[in-house]
Structure formats: structure tokens, C-alpha cells
Coordinates of C-alpha atoms in Angstrom, one line a residue:
M1 CA 0.1 19.8 13.0
K2 CA 0.9 16.2 13.9
T3 CA 2.9 13.8 11.7
I4 CA 1.5 10.7 9.9
K5 CA 3.4 8.0 8.9
I6 CA 1.3 5.8 6.1
V7 CA 3.2 2.4 5.6
K8 CA 2.3 0.0 2.9
I9 CA 4.0 -3.2 3.0
G10 CA 4.0 -5.6 0.2
G11 CA 3.2 -9.5 -0.5
N12 CA 6.9 -10.2 0.1
I13 CA 6.5 -9.6 3.8
I14 CA 3.2 -11.0 4.0
N15 CA 4.5 -14.3 2.5
D16 CA 7.1 -14.5 5.0
E17 CA 5.5 -15.6 8.6
A18 CA 8.9 -14.5 10.6
A19 CA 9.4 -11.6 8.3
L20 CA 5.8 -10.2 9.0
H21 CA 6.0 -10.9 12.7
S22 CA 9.4 -9.2 13.3
F23 CA 8.2 -6.3 11.1
L24 CA 4.4 -5.8 13.2
A25 CA 6.8 -6.1 16.4
N26 CA 8.9 -3.3 15.3
F27 CA 5.9 -1.2 13.8
A28 CA 3.9 -1.6 16.5
Q29 CA 6.9 0.3 18.1
L30 CA 6.9 3.3 16.1
K31 CA 5.9 6.6 18.0
G32 CA 2.9 9.0 16.8
P33 CA 0.1 8.3 14.8
K34 CA 0.6 5.6 12.0
V35 CA -1.5 3.9 9.3
L36 CA -0.5 0.4 7.8
V37 CA -1.9 -0.9 4.4
H38 CA -1.1 -4.5 3.0
G39 CA -1.1 -6.6 0.0
G40 CA -2.4 -9.9 -0.4
G41 CA 0.8 -11.8 -0.7
K42 CA 0.3 -15.4 -2.8
L43 CA -2.1 -16.8 -0.4
A44 CA -4.8 -15.9 -2.7
S45 CA -3.1 -17.4 -5.5
E46 CA -2.7 -20.6 -3.7
L47 CA -6.0 -20.9 -2.5
A48 CA -7.5 -20.2 -5.7
K49 CA -5.6 -23.5 -7.1
Q50 CA -6.9 -25.3 -4.2
L51 CA -10.2 -24.5 -5.5
N52 CA -10.0 -24.8 -8.9
I53 CA -10.3 -21.1 -9.6
P54 CA -8.7 -19.8 -12.4
V55 CA -5.9 -17.1 -11.7
T56 CA -5.9 -14.6 -14.5
M57 CA -3.2 -12.0 -14.5
I58 CA -2.7 -9.2 -17.4
D59 CA 0.5 -7.0 -17.1
G60 CA 0.6 -8.2 -13.4
R61 CA -2.4 -7.0 -12.5
R62 CA -5.0 -9.6 -11.3
V63 CA -8.4 -10.1 -13.2
T64 CA -11.0 -10.4 -10.4
D65 CA -14.5 -12.2 -11.7
T66 CA -16.9 -13.0 -8.9
Q67 CA -15.7 -16.0 -7.3
T68 CA -12.1 -14.1 -7.4
L69 CA -13.7 -11.2 -5.5
D70 CA -15.3 -13.5 -3.2
L71 CA -11.8 -15.6 -2.6
I72 CA -10.1 -12.4 -2.1
T73 CA -12.3 -10.7 0.3
M74 CA -11.7 -13.6 2.5
V75 CA -8.2 -13.6 2.2
Y76 CA -7.3 -10.2 2.3
A77 CA -10.4 -8.4 4.5
G78 CA -10.4 -11.7 6.4
K79 CA -7.3 -14.1 7.3
I80 CA -4.3 -11.3 6.4
N81 CA -5.6 -8.4 7.8
K82 CA -7.3 -10.3 11.1
Q83 CA -3.7 -11.8 11.4
I84 CA -1.9 -8.6 11.3
V85 CA -4.1 -6.5 13.6
A86 CA -4.1 -9.6 16.3
Q87 CA -0.3 -9.5 16.0
L88 CA -0.1 -5.7 16.8
Q89 CA -2.5 -6.2 19.5
A90 CA -0.1 -8.7 21.0
H91 CA 2.7 -5.9 20.8
N92 CA 0.2 -3.6 22.4
A93 CA -0.6 -1.3 19.7
N94 CA -4.7 -1.0 19.4
A95 CA -5.4 -1.8 15.9
I96 CA -8.7 -1.8 13.8
G97 CA -8.8 -3.8 10.7
F98 CA -10.3 -1.9 7.5
T99 CA -11.8 -2.5 4.0
G100 CA -13.0 1.0 2.2
A101 CA -16.5 0.0 2.9
D102 CA -15.9 -0.1 6.7
G103 CA -16.5 3.6 8.1
N104 CA -17.2 4.6 4.3
T105 CA -13.8 5.2 4.1
I106 CA -12.5 4.6 0.9
I107 CA -15.4 4.9 -2.3
S108 CA -14.1 3.4 -5.6
T109 CA -15.6 3.2 -9.1
K110 CA -15.5 -0.2 -11.3
R111 CA -12.7 0.3 -13.6
P112 CA -14.1 0.8 -17.4
A113 CA -14.0 -2.7 -19.4
E114 CA -12.2 -1.0 -22.1
P115 CA -9.5 -1.6 -23.5
I116 CA -8.7 -4.6 -20.5
D117 CA -12.1 -5.9 -18.4
Y118 CA -10.1 -6.3 -15.1
G119 CA -13.6 -7.6 -13.7
F120 CA -14.1 -6.1 -10.3
A121 CA -11.2 -3.9 -10.1
G122 CA -11.7 -0.4 -8.6
D123 CA -10.1 2.7 -8.7
V124 CA -10.3 5.3 -6.0
V125 CA -12.8 8.1 -6.4
T126 CA -12.6 9.6 -2.6
V127 CA -11.0 8.8 1.1
N128 CA -13.3 10.3 3.8
P129 CA -11.0 11.0 6.6
Q130 CA -13.2 11.6 9.4
V131 CA -13.3 8.1 10.7
L132 CA -9.9 7.5 10.6
T133 CA -9.0 11.0 12.3
I134 CA -11.0 10.1 15.5
L135 CA -9.6 6.9 15.7
I136 CA -6.1 8.0 15.1
N137 CA -6.7 10.6 17.8
N138 CA -7.4 8.1 20.2
E139 CA -4.4 6.0 19.2
V140 CA -6.0 3.6 17.3
T141 CA -4.1 2.6 14.1
P142 CA -5.8 1.5 11.0
V143 CA -4.9 -1.4 9.5
F144 CA -6.3 -1.3 5.4
C145 CA -6.5 -4.4 3.2
A146 CA -7.0 -3.8 -0.5
I147 CA -10.6 -4.1 -0.8
T148 CA -12.6 -0.7 -1.2
H149 CA -16.6 -0.3 -2.3
D150 CA -18.5 1.5 -4.8
A151 CA -21.1 3.2 -2.0
N152 CA -24.0 0.9 -3.9
G153 CA -23.1 -2.3 -2.0
Q154 CA -20.5 -3.3 -4.6
L155 CA -16.7 -4.4 -3.1
L156 CA -14.0 -3.7 -5.6
N157 CA -10.4 -4.9 -5.6
T158 CA -8.4 -2.0 -5.5
N159 CA -4.4 -1.6 -6.0
A160 CA -2.8 -1.5 -2.2
D161 CA -0.1 1.2 -3.4
T162 CA -2.8 3.4 -4.5
I163 CA -5.0 2.8 -1.7
A164 CA -1.8 4.1 0.4
S165 CA -1.4 7.1 -1.9
E166 CA -4.7 8.0 -1.6
I167 CA -5.5 7.9 2.4
A168 CA -1.8 9.9 2.7
I169 CA -3.9 12.4 0.5
G170 CA -7.0 12.1 2.4
L171 CA -5.2 13.0 5.9
S172 CA -3.5 15.5 4.7
A173 CA -5.6 18.4 5.4
H174 CA -5.3 17.0 9.2
F175 CA -1.8 15.7 9.3
S176 CA 1.4 16.0 8.0
T177 CA 1.5 13.0 6.1
E178 CA 4.4 10.7 5.3
L179 CA 3.9 8.0 2.8
Y180 CA 6.6 4.9 3.0
Y181 CA 6.1 2.1 0.1
C182 CA 8.1 -1.1 2.0
F183 CA 9.3 -3.6 -0.5
E184 CA 12.2 -6.5 -0.5
K185 CA 14.6 -4.0 -2.2
S186 CA 16.3 -1.3 -0.1
G187 CA 15.1 1.2 -2.8
V188 CA 14.6 2.0 -6.6
L189 CA 17.4 0.8 -8.1
S190 CA 19.4 2.1 -11.1
D191 CA 20.7 -1.3 -12.1
V192 CA 18.2 -4.4 -11.2
T193 CA 20.8 -6.4 -10.9
D194 CA 22.6 -4.8 -8.5
D195 CA 20.8 -4.3 -4.9
N196 CA 23.9 -1.9 -3.8
S197 CA 22.5 0.7 -7.0
I198 CA 20.0 2.4 -5.2
I199 CA 19.1 5.7 -6.5
E200 CA 18.6 7.9 -3.3
Q201 CA 16.9 10.9 -4.8
I202 CA 14.2 11.1 -7.4
T203 CA 12.5 14.6 -8.7
S204 CA 9.4 14.8 -11.3
E205 CA 12.6 15.9 -13.8
S206 CA 14.8 13.2 -13.2
Y207 CA 11.9 10.4 -13.0
A208 CA 11.1 11.6 -16.5
Q209 CA 14.4 10.9 -17.7
L210 CA 15.1 7.5 -16.0
K211 CA 11.7 6.6 -17.8
A212 CA 12.8 7.8 -20.9
D213 CA 16.2 6.2 -20.5
G214 CA 14.7 2.8 -19.7
V215 CA 16.3 2.7 -16.2
I216 CA 12.5 2.4 -14.7
F217 CA 10.3 0.2 -15.9
E218 CA 7.6 -2.1 -15.6
G219 CA 5.9 -2.8 -11.9
M220 CA 8.0 0.3 -10.8
L221 CA 6.3 2.8 -13.0
P222 CA 3.0 2.9 -11.1
K223 CA 4.5 2.6 -7.8
L224 CA 6.6 6.2 -8.5
D225 CA 3.6 7.2 -10.2
N226 CA 1.4 6.9 -7.3
C227 CA 4.5 8.7 -5.1
F228 CA 4.5 11.5 -7.9
H229 CA 0.6 12.1 -7.4
A230 CA 0.5 11.9 -3.6
L231 CA 3.4 15.0 -3.5
K232 CA 1.3 16.8 -6.1
N233 CA -1.8 16.4 -3.6
N234 CA -0.1 17.7 -0.3
V235 CA 1.5 14.7 1.0
H236 CA 4.6 16.3 2.8
K237 CA 7.2 13.1 2.6
V238 CA 7.3 10.0 0.0
H239 CA 9.8 7.2 0.3
I240 CA 10.7 3.8 -1.1
G241 CA 13.1 1.2 0.6
S242 CA 12.9 -1.9 2.7
T243 CA 11.2 -1.9 6.2
T244 CA 14.5 -0.6 8.0
M245 CA 13.9 2.6 6.8
L246 CA 11.0 3.1 9.1
F247 CA 13.3 2.6 12.5
N248 CA 16.6 4.2 11.1
S249 CA 16.3 7.1 8.8
K250 CA 20.0 6.7 8.0
N251 CA 19.6 3.3 6.4
K252 CA 19.8 3.9 2.3
H253 CA 16.5 4.4 0.5
T254 CA 15.0 6.6 -2.1
S255 CA 13.3 9.8 -1.1
L256 CA 11.3 11.4 -3.9
Q257 CA 10.5 15.0 -4.0
L258 CA 8.8 17.3 -6.8
S259 CA 11.4 19.2 -7.5

């Protein structure tokens, strides 16, 4: 079974044009099948302010009303996604940009309004790997933004970490899937003030203890929850760290495993 890498890049890379171009040049050279998932960066919030569209965040998550959904669709699925695809083409990596609606690849359901109404936020229900498998087997790289659909014509804002995890799970019947979450740190840290305090290995048991001790908290919790959800659903390997881990496995980062 072929190995495939599903790579998620965060807003910190999107926000830095030079860093993004450097990453994409390297990503294009990665051998073997691959999928790229990207977040939105700061651009949507910056444009919202210019257009006098209110930006509402609750617990770090964007509340997506109708105006905001229109805006992030234009930014995520349009400007950012197509710029990434164009850069990959410039480095001879054939790529196609996706939302979950394209090829009916990711179907979500609108998150319930209780206890918190996040508006048009989507929770993934299913990933349809058929179209992706055809493209990947023909050496085309899918590039996903953080937009899905509900199969009834409604687009939904969906967490990019979750999309990456669910794509890895969806492709696990056809490939040996490896999931990489790339962000500005070199891994999960035991001390958030010390970038060198990388926890190199986390198991389900040690994760529970790290949570109980308050070592891992806030924004890292949903990311790690996605990691273990993937591992429990046939994803072969999961890693968290800077983009350098993709190109040199000896670079320190965090690897996750069930036991």
C-alpha cells in the first residue's frame, strides 16, 4: 500500500509571504502522494475590518454569519487557495484547489446553535475519497481550504485541523496515511515559554496526564484531539511540529501514538 502524506499548514505560514513561498517550493519536491490543507491566516479578518463586517470570536473560533461566510469563501477558497495552487504549479507540482463541495469530497452538518451559536460552522460527517484517489493516483496534489458543504447547497466554515484529520481517515482505506500538523513551534511544548521543551512522544495515556496537569491546554487541545481521533481510525502516523520535520525526519518534533 502506498504511503500518502496529508499536511496541514497554519495561519502563521499563510501570513508570511516569504515563508509560504519557501514552504511550497519544498513541499513541491516531496516525493510520493500528498495532500495539502491550509487555514485562512489573518487576511479574512483584515478584509472584514476594511469592509466594516464585524469579526466575532468565541473561545478562539470565528462566528460565521452570512456576510462572514461570503467573505471567507472568497478569501479561503479564492485568493489563498489559488495562490497556493499557482505557486505549486510554478514548482512543477500539479495541483488542484478544493473546497469540500468540489467533487462532493467533504460533507458536513451545520453545528447546532446550542450551547454556542457559531453560525455557518460545519462539523464533518463524511469524506468521499473516490475523486481524490483518482487524482492522487495520477500524480495530482489536492489542496484543501477550510470550507465544506452540507450536500443541500450550503457552504460551511470548517476547522482546517479537522479537515486534515478526516481526509487522512477517509484515505486510509486506499493508502497508508501519515498526518502532519505544521505550525510555528517545533512541536508540543512542556513549557510554553521554552521553545526547546519539545515533548517528542505523546501516547493516549500520557496525553490524559498532560491535560490533567495543565501542561497542554487551550488551542492545543482540539489539535491533539484530532490527532488521536485520526490514530483511532486507521491513520498510520501523526506528527506535530514545524515544516522542517517534513523534509528532515531527524528534526525534533512531536510524534503521537495510541500506546
